[in-house]
PDB file of N, CA and C in Angstrom:
ATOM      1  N   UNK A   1      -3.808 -12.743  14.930  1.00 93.00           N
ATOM      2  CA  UNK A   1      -3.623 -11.845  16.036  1.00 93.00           C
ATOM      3  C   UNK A   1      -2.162 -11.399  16.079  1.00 93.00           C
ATOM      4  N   UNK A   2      -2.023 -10.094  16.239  1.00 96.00           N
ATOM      5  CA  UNK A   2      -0.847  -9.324  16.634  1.00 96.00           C
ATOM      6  C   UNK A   2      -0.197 -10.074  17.834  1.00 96.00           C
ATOM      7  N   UNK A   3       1.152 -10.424  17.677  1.00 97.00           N
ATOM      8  CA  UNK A   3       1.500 -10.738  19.506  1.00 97.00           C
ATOM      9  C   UNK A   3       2.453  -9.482  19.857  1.00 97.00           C
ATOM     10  N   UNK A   4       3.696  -9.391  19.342  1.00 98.00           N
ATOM     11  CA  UNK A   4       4.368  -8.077  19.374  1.00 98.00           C
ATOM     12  C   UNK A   4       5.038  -7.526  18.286  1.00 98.00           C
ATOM     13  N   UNK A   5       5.384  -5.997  18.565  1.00 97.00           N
ATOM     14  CA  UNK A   5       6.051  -5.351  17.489  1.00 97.00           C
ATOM     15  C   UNK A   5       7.488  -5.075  17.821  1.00 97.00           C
ATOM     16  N   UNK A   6       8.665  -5.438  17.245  1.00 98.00           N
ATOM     17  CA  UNK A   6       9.476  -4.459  17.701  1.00 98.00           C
ATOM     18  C   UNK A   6      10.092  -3.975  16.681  1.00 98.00           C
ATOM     19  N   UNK A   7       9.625  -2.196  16.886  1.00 97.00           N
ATOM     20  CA  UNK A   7      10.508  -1.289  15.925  1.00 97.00           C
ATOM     21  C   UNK A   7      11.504  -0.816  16.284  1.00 97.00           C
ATOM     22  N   UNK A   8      12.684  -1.418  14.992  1.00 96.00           N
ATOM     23  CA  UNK A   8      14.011  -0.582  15.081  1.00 96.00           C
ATOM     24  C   UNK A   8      14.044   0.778  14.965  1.00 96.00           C
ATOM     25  N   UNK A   9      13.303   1.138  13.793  1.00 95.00           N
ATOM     26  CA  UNK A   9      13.241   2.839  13.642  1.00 95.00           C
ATOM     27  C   UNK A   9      12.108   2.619  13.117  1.00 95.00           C
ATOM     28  N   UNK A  10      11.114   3.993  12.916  1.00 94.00           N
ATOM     29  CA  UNK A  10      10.452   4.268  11.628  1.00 94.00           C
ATOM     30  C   UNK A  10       9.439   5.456  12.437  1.00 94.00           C
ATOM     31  N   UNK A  11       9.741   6.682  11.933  1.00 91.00           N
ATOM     32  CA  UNK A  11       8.961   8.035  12.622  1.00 91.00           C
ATOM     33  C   UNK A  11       9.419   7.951  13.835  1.00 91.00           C
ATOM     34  N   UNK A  12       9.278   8.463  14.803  1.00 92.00           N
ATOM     35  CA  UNK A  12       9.505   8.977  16.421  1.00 92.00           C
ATOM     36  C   UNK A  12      10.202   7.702  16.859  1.00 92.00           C
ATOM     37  N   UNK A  13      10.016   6.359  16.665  1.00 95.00           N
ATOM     38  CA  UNK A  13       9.888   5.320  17.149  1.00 95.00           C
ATOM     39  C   UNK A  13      11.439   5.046  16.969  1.00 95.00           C
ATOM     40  N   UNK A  14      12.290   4.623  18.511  1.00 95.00           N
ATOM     41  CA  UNK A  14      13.692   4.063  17.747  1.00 95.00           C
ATOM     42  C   UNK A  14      13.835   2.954  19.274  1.00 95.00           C
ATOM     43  N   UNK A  15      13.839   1.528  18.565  1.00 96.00           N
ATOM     44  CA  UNK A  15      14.163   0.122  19.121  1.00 96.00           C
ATOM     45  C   UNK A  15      13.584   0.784  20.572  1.00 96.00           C
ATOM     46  N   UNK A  16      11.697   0.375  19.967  1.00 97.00           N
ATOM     47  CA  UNK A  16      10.669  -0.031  20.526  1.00 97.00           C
ATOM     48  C   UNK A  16      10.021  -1.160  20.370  1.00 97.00           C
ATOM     49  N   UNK A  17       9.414  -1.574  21.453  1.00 97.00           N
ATOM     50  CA  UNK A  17       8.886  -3.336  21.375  1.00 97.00           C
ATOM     51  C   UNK A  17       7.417  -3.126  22.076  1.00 97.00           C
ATOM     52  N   UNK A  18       6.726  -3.491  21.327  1.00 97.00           N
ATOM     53  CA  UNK A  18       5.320  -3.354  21.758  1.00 97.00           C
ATOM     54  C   UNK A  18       4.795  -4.842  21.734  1.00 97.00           C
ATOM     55  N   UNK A  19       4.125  -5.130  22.751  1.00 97.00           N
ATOM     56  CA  UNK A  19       3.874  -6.523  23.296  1.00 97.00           C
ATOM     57  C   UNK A  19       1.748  -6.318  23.219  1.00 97.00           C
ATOM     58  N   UNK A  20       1.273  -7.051  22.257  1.00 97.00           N
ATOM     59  CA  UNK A  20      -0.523  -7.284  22.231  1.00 97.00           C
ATOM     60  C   UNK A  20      -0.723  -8.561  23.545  1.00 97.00           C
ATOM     61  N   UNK A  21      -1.388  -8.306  24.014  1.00 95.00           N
ATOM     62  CA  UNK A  21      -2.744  -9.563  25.031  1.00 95.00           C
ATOM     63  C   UNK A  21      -3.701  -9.673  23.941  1.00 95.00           C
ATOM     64  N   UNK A  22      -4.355 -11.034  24.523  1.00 92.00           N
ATOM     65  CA  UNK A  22      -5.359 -11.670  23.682  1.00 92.00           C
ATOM     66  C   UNK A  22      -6.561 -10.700  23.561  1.00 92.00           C
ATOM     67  N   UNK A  23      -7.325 -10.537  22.514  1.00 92.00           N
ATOM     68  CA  UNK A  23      -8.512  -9.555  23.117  1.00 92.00           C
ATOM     69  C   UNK A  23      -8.207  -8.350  22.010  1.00 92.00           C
ATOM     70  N   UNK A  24      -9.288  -7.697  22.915  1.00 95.00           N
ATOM     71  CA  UNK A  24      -8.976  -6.389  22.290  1.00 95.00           C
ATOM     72  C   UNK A  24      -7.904  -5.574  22.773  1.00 95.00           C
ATOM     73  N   UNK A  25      -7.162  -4.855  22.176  1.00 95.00           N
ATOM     74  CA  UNK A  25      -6.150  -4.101  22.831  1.00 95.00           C
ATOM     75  C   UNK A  25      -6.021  -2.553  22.521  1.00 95.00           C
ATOM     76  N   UNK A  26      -6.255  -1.553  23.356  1.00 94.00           N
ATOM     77  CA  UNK A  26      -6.519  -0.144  23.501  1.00 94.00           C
ATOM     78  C   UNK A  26      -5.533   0.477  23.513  1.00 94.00           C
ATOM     79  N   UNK A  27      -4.909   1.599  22.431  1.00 93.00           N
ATOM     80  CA  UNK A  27      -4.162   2.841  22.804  1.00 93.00           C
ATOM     81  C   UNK A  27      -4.796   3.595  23.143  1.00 93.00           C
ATOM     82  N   UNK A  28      -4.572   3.818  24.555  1.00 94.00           N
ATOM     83  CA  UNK A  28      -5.309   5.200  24.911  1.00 94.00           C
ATOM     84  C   UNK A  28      -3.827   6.175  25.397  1.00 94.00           C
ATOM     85  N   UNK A  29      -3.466   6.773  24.218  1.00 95.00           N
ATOM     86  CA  UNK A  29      -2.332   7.658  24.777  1.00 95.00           C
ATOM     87  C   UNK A  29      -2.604   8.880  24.316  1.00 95.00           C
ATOM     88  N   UNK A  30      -1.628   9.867  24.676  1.00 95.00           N
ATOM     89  CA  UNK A  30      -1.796  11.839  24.062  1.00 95.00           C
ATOM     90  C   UNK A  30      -1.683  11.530  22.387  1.00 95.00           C
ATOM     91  N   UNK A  31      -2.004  12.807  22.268  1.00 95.00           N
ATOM     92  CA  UNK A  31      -1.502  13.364  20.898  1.00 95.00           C
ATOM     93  C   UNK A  31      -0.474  13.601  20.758  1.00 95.00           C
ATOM     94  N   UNK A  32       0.209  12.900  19.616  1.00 93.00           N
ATOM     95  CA  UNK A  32       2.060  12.819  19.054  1.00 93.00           C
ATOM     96  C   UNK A  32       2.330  12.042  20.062  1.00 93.00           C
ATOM     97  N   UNK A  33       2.225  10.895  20.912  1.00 95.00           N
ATOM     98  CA  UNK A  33       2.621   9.564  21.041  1.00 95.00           C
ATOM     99  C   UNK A  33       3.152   8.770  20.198  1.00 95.00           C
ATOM    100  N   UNK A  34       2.015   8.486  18.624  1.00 94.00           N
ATOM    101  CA  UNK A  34       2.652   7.852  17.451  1.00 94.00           C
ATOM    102  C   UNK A  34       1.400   6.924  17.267  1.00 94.00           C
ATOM    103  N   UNK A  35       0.377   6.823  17.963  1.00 95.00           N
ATOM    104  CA  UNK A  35      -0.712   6.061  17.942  1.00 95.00           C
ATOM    105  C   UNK A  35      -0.756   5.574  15.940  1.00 95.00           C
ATOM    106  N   UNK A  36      -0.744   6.390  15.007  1.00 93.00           N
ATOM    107  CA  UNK A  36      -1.168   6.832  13.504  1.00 93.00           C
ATOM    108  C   UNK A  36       0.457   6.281  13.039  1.00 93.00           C
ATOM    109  N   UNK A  37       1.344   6.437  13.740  1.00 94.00           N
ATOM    110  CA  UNK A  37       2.356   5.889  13.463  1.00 94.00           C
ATOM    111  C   UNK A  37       2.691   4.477  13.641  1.00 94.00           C
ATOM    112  N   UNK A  38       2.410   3.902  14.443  1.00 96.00           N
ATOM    113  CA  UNK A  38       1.720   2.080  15.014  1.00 96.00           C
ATOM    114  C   UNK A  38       1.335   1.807  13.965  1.00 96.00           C
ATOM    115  N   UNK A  39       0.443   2.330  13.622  1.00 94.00           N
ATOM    116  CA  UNK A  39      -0.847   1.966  12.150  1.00 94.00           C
ATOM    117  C   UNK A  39       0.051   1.558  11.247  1.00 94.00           C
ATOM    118  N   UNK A  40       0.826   2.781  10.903  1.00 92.00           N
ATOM    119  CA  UNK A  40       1.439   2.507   9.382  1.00 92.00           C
ATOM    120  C   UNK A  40       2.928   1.598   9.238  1.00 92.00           C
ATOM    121  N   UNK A  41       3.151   1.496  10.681  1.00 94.00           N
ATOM    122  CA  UNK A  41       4.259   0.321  10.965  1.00 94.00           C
ATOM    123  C   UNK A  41       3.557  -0.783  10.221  1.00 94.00           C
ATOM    124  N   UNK A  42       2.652  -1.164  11.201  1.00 95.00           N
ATOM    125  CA  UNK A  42       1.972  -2.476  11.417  1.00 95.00           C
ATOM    126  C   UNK A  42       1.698  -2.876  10.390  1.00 95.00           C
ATOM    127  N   UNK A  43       0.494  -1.646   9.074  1.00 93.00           N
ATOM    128  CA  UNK A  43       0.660  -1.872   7.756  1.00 93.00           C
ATOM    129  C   UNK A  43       1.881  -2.233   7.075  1.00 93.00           C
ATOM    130  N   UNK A  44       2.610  -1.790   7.331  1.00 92.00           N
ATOM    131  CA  UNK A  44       3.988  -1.968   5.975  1.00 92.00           C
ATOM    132  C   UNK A  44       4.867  -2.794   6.360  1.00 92.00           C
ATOM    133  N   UNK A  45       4.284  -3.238   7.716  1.00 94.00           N
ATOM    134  CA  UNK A  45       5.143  -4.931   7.795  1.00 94.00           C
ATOM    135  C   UNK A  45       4.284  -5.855   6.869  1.00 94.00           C
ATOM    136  N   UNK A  46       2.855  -5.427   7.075  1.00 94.00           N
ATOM    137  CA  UNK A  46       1.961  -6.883   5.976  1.00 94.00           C
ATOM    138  C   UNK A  46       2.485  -6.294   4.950  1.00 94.00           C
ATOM    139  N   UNK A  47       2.329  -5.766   4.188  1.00 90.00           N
ATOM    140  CA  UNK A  47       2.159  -4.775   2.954  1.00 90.00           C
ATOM    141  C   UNK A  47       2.823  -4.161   1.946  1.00 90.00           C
ATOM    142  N   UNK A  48       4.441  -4.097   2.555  1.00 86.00           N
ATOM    143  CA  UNK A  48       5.468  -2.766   2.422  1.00 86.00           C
ATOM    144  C   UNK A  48       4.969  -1.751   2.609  1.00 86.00           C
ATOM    145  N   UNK A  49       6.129  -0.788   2.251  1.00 78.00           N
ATOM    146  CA  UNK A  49       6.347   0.638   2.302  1.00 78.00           C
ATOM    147  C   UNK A  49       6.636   1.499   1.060  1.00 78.00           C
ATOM    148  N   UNK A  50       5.707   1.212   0.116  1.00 67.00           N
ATOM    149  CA  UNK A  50       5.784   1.752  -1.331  1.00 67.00           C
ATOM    150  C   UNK A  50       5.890   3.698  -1.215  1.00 67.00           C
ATOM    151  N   UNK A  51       6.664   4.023  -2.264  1.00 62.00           N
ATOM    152  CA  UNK A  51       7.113   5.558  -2.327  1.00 62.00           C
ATOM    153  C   UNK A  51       5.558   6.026  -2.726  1.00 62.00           C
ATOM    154  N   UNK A  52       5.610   7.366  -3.327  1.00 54.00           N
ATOM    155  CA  UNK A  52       4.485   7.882  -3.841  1.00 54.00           C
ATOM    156  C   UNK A  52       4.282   8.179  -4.862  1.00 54.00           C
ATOM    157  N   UNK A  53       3.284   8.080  -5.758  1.00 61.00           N
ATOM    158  CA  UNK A  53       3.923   8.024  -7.629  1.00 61.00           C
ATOM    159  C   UNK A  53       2.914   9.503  -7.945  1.00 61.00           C
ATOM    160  N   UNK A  54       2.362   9.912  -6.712  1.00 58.00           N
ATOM    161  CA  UNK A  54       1.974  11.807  -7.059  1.00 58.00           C
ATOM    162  C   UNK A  54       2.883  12.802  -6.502  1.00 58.00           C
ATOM    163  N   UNK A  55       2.974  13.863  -6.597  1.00 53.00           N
ATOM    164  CA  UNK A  55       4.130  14.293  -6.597  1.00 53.00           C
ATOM    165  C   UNK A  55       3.643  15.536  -5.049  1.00 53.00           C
ATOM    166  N   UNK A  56       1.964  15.670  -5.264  1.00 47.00           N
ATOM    167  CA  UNK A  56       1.480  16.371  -4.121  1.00 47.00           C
ATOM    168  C   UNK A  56       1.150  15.355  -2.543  1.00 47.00           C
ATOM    169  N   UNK A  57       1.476  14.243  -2.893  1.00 51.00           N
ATOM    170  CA  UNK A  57       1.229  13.189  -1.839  1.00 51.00           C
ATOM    171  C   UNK A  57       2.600  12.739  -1.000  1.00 51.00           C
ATOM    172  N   UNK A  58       2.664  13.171   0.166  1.00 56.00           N
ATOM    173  CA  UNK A  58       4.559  12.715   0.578  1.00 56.00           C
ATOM    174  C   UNK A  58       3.694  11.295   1.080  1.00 56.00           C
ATOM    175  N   UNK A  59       5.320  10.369   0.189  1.00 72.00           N
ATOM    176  CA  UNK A  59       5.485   9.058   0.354  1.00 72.00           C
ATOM    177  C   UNK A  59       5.197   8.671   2.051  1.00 72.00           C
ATOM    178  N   UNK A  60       4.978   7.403   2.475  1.00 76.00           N
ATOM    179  CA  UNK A  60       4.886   7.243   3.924  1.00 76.00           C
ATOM    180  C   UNK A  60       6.268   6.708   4.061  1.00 76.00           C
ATOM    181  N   UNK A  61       6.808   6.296   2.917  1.00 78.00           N
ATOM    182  CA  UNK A  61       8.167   5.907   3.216  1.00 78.00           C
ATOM    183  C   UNK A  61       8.992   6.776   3.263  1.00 78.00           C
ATOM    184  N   UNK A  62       9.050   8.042   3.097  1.00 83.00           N
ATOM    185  CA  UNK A  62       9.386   9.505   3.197  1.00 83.00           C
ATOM    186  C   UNK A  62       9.076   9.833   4.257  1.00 83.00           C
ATOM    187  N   UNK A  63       7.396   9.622   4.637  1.00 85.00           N
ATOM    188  CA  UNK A  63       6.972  10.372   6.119  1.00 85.00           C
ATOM    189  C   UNK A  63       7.615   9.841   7.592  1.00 85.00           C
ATOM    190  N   UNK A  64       7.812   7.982   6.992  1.00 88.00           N
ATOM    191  CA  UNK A  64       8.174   7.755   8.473  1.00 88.00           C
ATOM    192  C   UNK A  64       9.806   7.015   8.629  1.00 88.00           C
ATOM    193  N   UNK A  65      10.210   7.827   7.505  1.00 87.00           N
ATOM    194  CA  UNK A  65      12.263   8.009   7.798  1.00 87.00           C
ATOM    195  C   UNK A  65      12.222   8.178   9.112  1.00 87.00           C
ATOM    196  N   UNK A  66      12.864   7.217  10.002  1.00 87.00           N
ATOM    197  CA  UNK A  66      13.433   7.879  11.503  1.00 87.00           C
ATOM    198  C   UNK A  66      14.309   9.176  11.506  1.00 87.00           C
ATOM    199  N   UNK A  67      13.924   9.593  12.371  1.00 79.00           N
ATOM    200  CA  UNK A  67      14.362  10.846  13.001  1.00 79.00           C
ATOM    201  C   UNK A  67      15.674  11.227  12.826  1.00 79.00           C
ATOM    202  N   UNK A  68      16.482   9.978  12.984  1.00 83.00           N
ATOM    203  CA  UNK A  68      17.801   9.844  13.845  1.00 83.00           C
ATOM    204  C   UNK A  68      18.274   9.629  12.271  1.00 83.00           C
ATOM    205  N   UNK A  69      17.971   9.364  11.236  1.00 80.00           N
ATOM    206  CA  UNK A  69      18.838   8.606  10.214  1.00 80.00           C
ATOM    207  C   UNK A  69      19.351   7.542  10.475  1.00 80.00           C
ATOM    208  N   UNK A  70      18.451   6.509  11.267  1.00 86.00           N
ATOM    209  CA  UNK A  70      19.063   5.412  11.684  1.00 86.00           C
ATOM    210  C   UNK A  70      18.482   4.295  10.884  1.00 86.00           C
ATOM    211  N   UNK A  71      18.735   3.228  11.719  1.00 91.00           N
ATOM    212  CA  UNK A  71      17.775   1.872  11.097  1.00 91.00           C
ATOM    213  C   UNK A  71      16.460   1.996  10.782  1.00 91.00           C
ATOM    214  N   UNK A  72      15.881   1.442   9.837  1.00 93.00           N
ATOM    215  CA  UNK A  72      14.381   1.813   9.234  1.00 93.00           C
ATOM    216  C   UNK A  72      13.812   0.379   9.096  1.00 93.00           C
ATOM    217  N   UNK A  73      12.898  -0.060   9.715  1.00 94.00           N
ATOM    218  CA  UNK A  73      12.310  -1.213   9.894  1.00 94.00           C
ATOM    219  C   UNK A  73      12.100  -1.787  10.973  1.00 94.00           C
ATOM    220  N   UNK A  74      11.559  -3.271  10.972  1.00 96.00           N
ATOM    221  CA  UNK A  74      11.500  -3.805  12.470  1.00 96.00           C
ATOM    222  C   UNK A  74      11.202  -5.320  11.742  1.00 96.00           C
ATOM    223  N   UNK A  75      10.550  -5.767  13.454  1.00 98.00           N
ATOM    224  CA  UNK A  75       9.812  -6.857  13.221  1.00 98.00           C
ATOM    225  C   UNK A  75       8.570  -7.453  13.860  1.00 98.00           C
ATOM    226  N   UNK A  76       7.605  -8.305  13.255  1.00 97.00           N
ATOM    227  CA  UNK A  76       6.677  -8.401  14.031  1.00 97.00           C
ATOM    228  C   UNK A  76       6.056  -9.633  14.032  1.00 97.00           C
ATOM    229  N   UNK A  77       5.408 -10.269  15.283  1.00 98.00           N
ATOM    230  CA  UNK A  77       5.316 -11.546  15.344  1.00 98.00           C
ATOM    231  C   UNK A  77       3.691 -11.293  15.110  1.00 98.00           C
ATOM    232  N   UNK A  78       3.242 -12.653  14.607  1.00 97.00           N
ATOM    233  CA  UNK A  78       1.276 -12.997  14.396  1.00 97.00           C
ATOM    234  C   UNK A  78       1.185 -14.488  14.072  1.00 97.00           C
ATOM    235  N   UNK A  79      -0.209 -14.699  15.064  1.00 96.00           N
ATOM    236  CA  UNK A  79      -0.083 -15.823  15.118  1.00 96.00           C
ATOM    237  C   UNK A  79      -1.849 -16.236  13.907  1.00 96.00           C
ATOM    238  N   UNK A  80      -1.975 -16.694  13.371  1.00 96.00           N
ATOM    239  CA  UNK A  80      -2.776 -17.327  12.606  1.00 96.00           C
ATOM    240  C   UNK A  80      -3.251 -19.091  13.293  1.00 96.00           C
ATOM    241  N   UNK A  81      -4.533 -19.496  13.306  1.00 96.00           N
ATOM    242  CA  UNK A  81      -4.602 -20.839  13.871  1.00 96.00           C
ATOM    243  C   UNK A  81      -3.357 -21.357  14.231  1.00 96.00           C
ATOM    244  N   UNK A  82      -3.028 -20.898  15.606  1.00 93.00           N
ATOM    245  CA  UNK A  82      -2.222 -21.058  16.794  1.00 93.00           C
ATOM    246  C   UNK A  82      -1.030 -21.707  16.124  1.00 93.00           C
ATOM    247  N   UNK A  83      -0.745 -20.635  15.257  1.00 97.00           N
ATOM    248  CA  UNK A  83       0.811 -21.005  14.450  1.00 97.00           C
ATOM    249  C   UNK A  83       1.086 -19.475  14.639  1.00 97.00           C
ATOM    250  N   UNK A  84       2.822 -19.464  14.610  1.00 97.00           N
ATOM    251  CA  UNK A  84       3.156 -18.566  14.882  1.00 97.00           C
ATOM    252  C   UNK A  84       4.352 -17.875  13.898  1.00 97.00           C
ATOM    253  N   UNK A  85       3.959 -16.619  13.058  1.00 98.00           N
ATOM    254  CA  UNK A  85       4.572 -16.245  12.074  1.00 98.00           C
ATOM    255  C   UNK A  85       5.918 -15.064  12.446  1.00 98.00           C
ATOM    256  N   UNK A  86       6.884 -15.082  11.900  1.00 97.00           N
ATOM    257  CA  UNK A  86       7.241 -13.455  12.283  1.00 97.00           C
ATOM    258  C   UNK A  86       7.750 -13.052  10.831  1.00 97.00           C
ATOM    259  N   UNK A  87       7.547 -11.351  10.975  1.00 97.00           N
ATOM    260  CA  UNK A  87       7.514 -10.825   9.522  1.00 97.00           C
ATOM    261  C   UNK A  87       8.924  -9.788   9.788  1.00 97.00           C
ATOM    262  N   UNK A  88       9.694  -9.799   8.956  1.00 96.00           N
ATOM    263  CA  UNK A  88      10.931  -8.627   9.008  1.00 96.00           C
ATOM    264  C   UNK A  88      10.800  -8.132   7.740  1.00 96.00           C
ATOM    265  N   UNK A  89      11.259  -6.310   8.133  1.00 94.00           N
ATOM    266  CA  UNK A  89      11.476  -5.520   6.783  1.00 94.00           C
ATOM    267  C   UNK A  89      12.591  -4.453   7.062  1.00 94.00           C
ATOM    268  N   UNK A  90      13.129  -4.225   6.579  1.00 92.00           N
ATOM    269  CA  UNK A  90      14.358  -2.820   6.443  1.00 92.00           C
ATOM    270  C   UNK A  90      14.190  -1.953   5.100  1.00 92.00           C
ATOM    271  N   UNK A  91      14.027  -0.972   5.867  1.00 86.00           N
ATOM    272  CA  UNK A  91      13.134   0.014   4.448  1.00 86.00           C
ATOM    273  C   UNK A  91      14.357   0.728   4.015  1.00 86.00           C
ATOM    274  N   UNK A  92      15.002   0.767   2.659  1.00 73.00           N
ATOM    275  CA  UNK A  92      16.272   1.642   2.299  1.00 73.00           C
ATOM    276  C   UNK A  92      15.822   3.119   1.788  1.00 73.00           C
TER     277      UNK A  92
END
């Protein structure tokens, strides 16, 4: 389970902290909030943030450069059988 996120930068997002409850947990926000942007945080903390090796495909590590040219990364806590992990990345 997700407990929280906090992003330094990455797309729209600059030193945001997003906090999960147990359960299911609902974005119900507008369009261009960043809902699709959450996603690919959340991914490329498990995962990384690999470039793009087609040349018609923009990288997500391209797509979600902060805005600002600022810090690129975050961190995020998950807990697995009530152990508690946290994951850090800084994307160059």
């Amino acid at each position: 389970m997700i407990v929280s996120c906090h992003i330094a930068g990455y797309g729209k997002f600059k030193d945001k902290r997003i906090d999960f409850n147990d359960g299911l947990n609902v974005l119900n926000e507008d369009n261009g909030w960043g809902k699709s942007t959450l996603c690919s945080f959340i991914y490329s903390m498990f995962y990384g943030n690999p470039g793009s090796k087609k040349r018609t495909k923009l990288a997500d590590r391209k797509k979600y450069a902060p805005w600002d040219k600022g810090a690129y990364g975050g961190s995020m806590v998950f807990s697995v059988d009530n152990k508690r992990y946290r994951v850090e990345r800084t994307f160059a």
